[in-house]
């Protein structure tokens, strides 16, 4: 199967700082990448969908100014959590779609804001 | 709006026991259905998927799932579990029929298999 790499796997940052998470499709070109957030014992919640070269589409309730998404190439999308606060602490997962239906997932990034 | 419901939050089985994890979805149109597995410390991996055709789908590692349209269900089964099946299992749905809809996930079921 295709490989999606997410970096870093975990990060601890101070409240008020910004954190960037990278998502790369290593062996295929992904026209669409998705960013999810997972709370403990909860489902993966879709935050936004990004298409290469265009603005991301955010789900209702997700602050686009806080969660900046850039999809600069067919193999790289980044999520920047700006001015992070403790309530932003969560597990963030990206996925990249190959074709129209199947998606491949990164290993996730555990963000802790202290 | 679409939703996916997984009935069990945590299932505990002994090795060799049979497994069935429930999944129901709410969308009334054509759907694509997926089961993903997340082993401890690893990323989500696709176990199996249903797009069309035979409603009984066989996946990797001996897993299978049956799509029952009348019940809006896509339950995951395995006749005999192993300790290595300990993981979290997620059911997901996306709109089918060529649509590029996004995956909607259930809350997941944690499976613990006792050796």
GROMACS .gro file of C-alpha atoms in nm:
model
  229
    1UNK     CA    1   0.000   0.000   0.000
    2UNK     CA    2   0.091   0.364  -0.027
    3UNK     CA    3   0.285   0.533   0.251
    4UNK     CA    4   0.195   0.857   0.423
    5UNK     CA    5   0.446   1.002   0.663
    6UNK     CA    6   0.360   1.252   0.931
    7UNK     CA    7   0.614   1.456   1.124
    8UNK     CA    8   0.665   1.501   1.409
    9UNK     CA    9   0.511   1.204   1.588
   10UNK     CA   10   0.477   1.406   1.904
   11UNK     CA   11   0.542   1.763   2.007
   12UNK     CA   12   0.519   1.962   2.327
   13UNK     CA   13   0.491   2.338   2.299
   14UNK     CA   14   0.428   2.634   2.522
   15UNK     CA   15   0.095   2.808   2.522
   16UNK     CA   16   0.090   3.093   2.271
   17UNK     CA   17   0.343   2.944   2.031
   18UNK     CA   18   0.276   2.792   1.691
   19UNK     CA   19   0.339   2.437   1.579
   20UNK     CA   20   0.371   2.301   1.226
   21UNK     CA   21   0.287   1.941   1.138
   22UNK     CA   22   0.389   1.794   0.804
   23UNK     CA   23   0.214   1.527   0.604
   24UNK     CA   24   0.389   1.367   0.309
   25UNK     CA   25   0.280   1.104   0.062
   26UNK     CA   26   0.603   0.916   0.000
   27UNK     CA   27   0.534   0.705  -0.304
   28UNK     CA   28   0.232   0.856  -0.472
   29UNK     CA   29   0.086   1.190  -0.566
   30UNK     CA   30  -0.208   1.293  -0.355
   31UNK     CA   31  -0.441   1.546  -0.506
   32UNK     CA   32  -0.638   1.560  -0.185
   33UNK     CA   33  -0.521   1.548   0.174
   34UNK     CA   34  -0.733   1.548   0.485
   35UNK     CA   35  -0.662   1.659   0.839
   36UNK     CA   36  -0.837   1.493   1.131
   37UNK     CA   37  -0.838   1.549   1.503
   38UNK     CA   38  -0.895   1.269   1.748
   39UNK     CA   39  -0.993   1.320   2.109
   40UNK     CA   40  -0.951   1.038   2.361
   41UNK     CA   41  -1.217   0.771   2.316
   42UNK     CA   42  -1.369   0.969   2.032
   43UNK     CA   43  -1.386   0.927   1.660
   44UNK     CA   44  -1.161   1.097   1.411
   45UNK     CA   45  -1.318   1.433   1.334
   46UNK     CA   46  -1.247   1.582   0.995
   47UNK     CA   47  -1.103   1.930   1.029
   48UNK     CA   48  -1.034   2.025   0.671
   49UNK     CA   49  -0.977   1.902   0.320
   50UNK     CA   50  -0.694   2.042   0.115
   51UNK     CA   51  -0.636   2.021  -0.255
   52UNK     CA   52  -0.299   2.097  -0.404
   53UNK     CA   53  -0.268   2.456  -0.510
   54UNK     CA   54  -0.598   2.576  -0.368
   55UNK     CA   55  -0.735   2.692  -0.035
   56UNK     CA   56  -0.839   2.431   0.216
   57UNK     CA   57  -1.203   2.363   0.285
   58UNK     CA   58  -1.271   2.370   0.656
   59UNK     CA   59  -1.543   2.183   0.838
   60UNK     CA   60  -1.800   2.376   1.036
   61UNK     CA   61  -1.666   2.487   1.369
   62UNK     CA   62  -1.299   2.467   1.274
   63UNK     CA   63  -1.121   2.803   1.293
   64UNK     CA   64  -0.932   2.855   0.969
   65UNK     CA   65  -0.717   3.130   1.118
   66UNK     CA   66  -0.608   2.902   1.397
   67UNK     CA   67  -0.547   2.589   1.195
   68UNK     CA   68  -0.358   2.701   0.886
   69UNK     CA   69  -0.333   2.443   0.611
   70UNK     CA   70  -0.099   2.466   0.317
   71UNK     CA   71  -0.091   2.210   0.038
   72UNK     CA   72   0.203   2.335  -0.162
   73UNK     CA   73   0.271   2.024  -0.368
   74UNK     CA   74   0.116   1.691  -0.460
   75UNK     CA   75   0.316   1.522  -0.187
   76UNK     CA   76   0.313   1.768   0.100
   77UNK     CA   77   0.050   1.931   0.317
   78UNK     CA   78   0.117   2.117   0.641
   79UNK     CA   79  -0.104   2.202   0.935
   80UNK     CA   80   0.004   2.492   1.154
   81UNK     CA   81  -0.164   2.534   1.488
   82UNK     CA   82  -0.122   2.903   1.561
   83UNK     CA   83  -0.115   3.052   1.910
   84UNK     CA   84  -0.171   2.709   2.059
   85UNK     CA   85  -0.356   2.670   2.387
   86UNK     CA   86  -0.397   2.369   2.615
   87UNK     CA   87  -0.739   2.294   2.466
   88UNK     CA   88  -0.567   2.237   2.131
   89UNK     CA   89  -0.384   1.941   2.280
   90UNK     CA   90  -0.497   1.643   2.079
   91UNK     CA   91  -0.397   1.376   1.831
   92UNK     CA   92  -0.383   1.510   1.476
   93UNK     CA   93  -0.391   1.269   1.183
   94UNK     CA   94  -0.353   1.336   0.814
   95UNK     CA   95  -0.459   1.121   0.525
   96UNK     CA   96  -0.388   1.138   0.156
   97UNK     CA   97  -0.617   1.009  -0.110
   98UNK     CA   98  -0.495   0.807  -0.403
   99UNK     CA   99  -0.761   0.807  -0.666
  100UNK     CA  100  -1.118   0.887  -0.577
  101UNK     CA  101  -1.198   0.664  -0.287
  102UNK     CA  102  -0.912   0.507  -0.094
  103UNK     CA  103  -0.724   0.710   0.164
  104UNK     CA  104  -0.396   0.631   0.339
  105UNK     CA  105  -0.318   0.761   0.682
  106UNK     CA  106  -0.017   0.905   0.854
  107UNK     CA  107   0.085   0.778   1.196
  108UNK     CA  108  -0.052   1.084   1.370
  109UNK     CA  109   0.099   1.365   1.578
  110UNK     CA  110   0.039   1.394   1.950
  111UNK     CA  111   0.033   1.765   2.037
  112UNK     CA  112   0.059   1.870   2.399
  113UNK     CA  113   0.034   2.238   2.483
  114UNK     CA  114   0.160   2.334   2.826
  115UNK     CA  115  -2.572   1.441   0.770
  116UNK     CA  116  -2.398   1.110   0.754
  117UNK     CA  117  -2.301   0.936   1.074
  118UNK     CA  118  -2.143   0.607   1.168
  119UNK     CA  119  -2.227   0.419   1.483
  120UNK     CA  120  -2.009   0.152   1.638
  121UNK     CA  121  -2.193  -0.030   1.911
  122UNK     CA  122  -1.914  -0.148   2.133
  123UNK     CA  123  -1.653   0.076   2.287
  124UNK     CA  124  -1.436  -0.203   2.427
  125UNK     CA  125  -1.448  -0.575   2.352
  126UNK     CA  126  -1.242  -0.828   2.546
  127UNK     CA  127  -1.198  -1.179   2.406
  128UNK     CA  128  -0.983  -1.481   2.465
  129UNK     CA  129  -0.769  -1.617   2.186
  130UNK     CA  130  -0.958  -1.838   1.940
  131UNK     CA  131  -1.290  -1.673   2.022
  132UNK     CA  132  -1.501  -1.542   1.736
  133UNK     CA  133  -1.534  -1.172   1.680
  134UNK     CA  134  -1.812  -0.955   1.549
  135UNK     CA  135  -1.796  -0.576   1.569
  136UNK     CA  136  -2.107  -0.384   1.480
  137UNK     CA  137  -2.121  -0.084   1.249
  138UNK     CA  138  -2.426   0.106   1.128
  139UNK     CA  139  -2.437   0.413   0.910
  140UNK     CA  140  -2.706   0.669   0.848
  141UNK     CA  141  -2.669   0.773   0.484
  142UNK     CA  142  -2.946   0.654   0.255
  143UNK     CA  143  -2.768   0.676  -0.079
  144UNK     CA  144  -2.491   0.475  -0.235
  145UNK     CA  145  -2.199   0.435   0.001
  146UNK     CA  146  -1.847   0.304   0.014
  147UNK     CA  147  -1.768   0.129   0.341
  148UNK     CA  148  -1.438   0.070   0.515
  149UNK     CA  149  -1.289  -0.090   0.820
  150UNK     CA  150  -0.960   0.046   0.946
  151UNK     CA  151  -0.740  -0.094   1.221
  152UNK     CA  152  -0.498   0.096   1.442
  153UNK     CA  153  -0.245  -0.117   1.625
  154UNK     CA  154  -0.089   0.036   1.937
  155UNK     CA  155   0.152   0.309   1.835
  156UNK     CA  156   0.086   0.268   1.465
  157UNK     CA  157  -0.111   0.448   1.199
  158UNK     CA  158  -0.450   0.355   1.067
  159UNK     CA  159  -0.443   0.071   0.817
  160UNK     CA  160  -0.714  -0.042   0.581
  161UNK     CA  161  -0.853  -0.386   0.669
  162UNK     CA  162  -1.113  -0.410   0.398
  163UNK     CA  163  -1.350  -0.206   0.187
  164UNK     CA  164  -1.677  -0.238   0.006
  165UNK     CA  165  -1.762  -0.042  -0.305
  166UNK     CA  166  -2.006  -0.267  -0.492
  167UNK     CA  167  -2.071  -0.628  -0.588
  168UNK     CA  168  -2.054  -0.919  -0.345
  169UNK     CA  169  -2.172  -0.785  -0.009
  170UNK     CA  170  -1.942  -1.025   0.175
  171UNK     CA  171  -1.599  -0.870   0.164
  172UNK     CA  172  -1.281  -1.046   0.265
  173UNK     CA  173  -0.990  -0.843   0.393
  174UNK     CA  174  -0.645  -0.897   0.529
  175UNK     CA  175  -0.554  -1.113   0.828
  176UNK     CA  176  -0.865  -1.327   0.807
  177UNK     CA  177  -1.115  -1.047   0.858
  178UNK     CA  178  -1.436  -1.020   0.664
  179UNK     CA  179  -1.736  -0.789   0.667
  180UNK     CA  180  -2.087  -0.815   0.536
  181UNK     CA  181  -2.278  -0.524   0.389
  182UNK     CA  182  -2.649  -0.553   0.462
  183UNK     CA  183  -2.813  -0.265   0.284
  184UNK     CA  184  -3.155  -0.311   0.444
  185UNK     CA  185  -2.999  -0.279   0.788
  186UNK     CA  186  -2.749  -0.005   0.695
  187UNK     CA  187  -2.488  -0.228   0.852
  188UNK     CA  188  -2.132  -0.335   0.777
  189UNK     CA  189  -2.028  -0.563   1.062
  190UNK     CA  190  -1.672  -0.689   1.090
  191UNK     CA  191  -1.608  -1.056   1.169
  192UNK     CA  192  -1.324  -1.294   1.233
  193UNK     CA  193  -1.381  -1.662   1.319
  194UNK     CA  194  -1.086  -1.697   1.553
  195UNK     CA  195  -0.898  -1.399   1.699
  196UNK     CA  196  -0.534  -1.392   1.796
  197UNK     CA  197  -0.350  -1.191   2.056
  198UNK     CA  198  -0.198  -0.988   1.773
  199UNK     CA  199  -0.545  -0.863   1.678
  200UNK     CA  200  -0.543  -0.641   1.985
  201UNK     CA  201  -0.603  -0.297   1.836
  202UNK     CA  202  -0.864  -0.031   1.779
  203UNK     CA  203  -1.103  -0.081   1.490
  204UNK     CA  204  -1.278   0.200   1.305
  205UNK     CA  205  -1.566   0.174   1.065
  206UNK     CA  206  -1.592   0.451   0.805
  207UNK     CA  207  -1.820   0.550   0.523
  208UNK     CA  208  -1.801   0.778   0.227
  209UNK     CA  209  -2.057   0.856  -0.035
  210UNK     CA  210  -2.028   0.619  -0.327
  211UNK     CA  211  -2.126   0.641  -0.689
  212UNK     CA  212  -1.811   0.824  -0.793
  213UNK     CA  213  -1.851   1.101  -0.542
  214UNK     CA  214  -1.535   1.224  -0.375
  215UNK     CA  215  -1.696   1.245  -0.037
  216UNK     CA  216  -1.487   1.246   0.272
  217UNK     CA  217  -1.456   0.960   0.518
  218UNK     CA  218  -1.688   0.972   0.815
  219UNK     CA  219  -1.562   0.760   1.101
  220UNK     CA  220  -1.727   0.581   1.387
  221UNK     CA  221  -1.589   0.627   1.737
  222UNK     CA  222  -1.393   0.308   1.722
  223UNK     CA  223  -1.398  -0.020   1.909
  224UNK     CA  224  -1.104  -0.124   2.117
  225UNK     CA  225  -1.038  -0.497   2.099
  226UNK     CA  226  -0.831  -0.664   2.368
  227UNK     CA  227  -0.743  -1.029   2.311
  228UNK     CA  228  -0.621  -1.226   2.610
  229UNK     CA  229  -0.349  -1.483   2.535
   0.00000   0.00000   0.00000
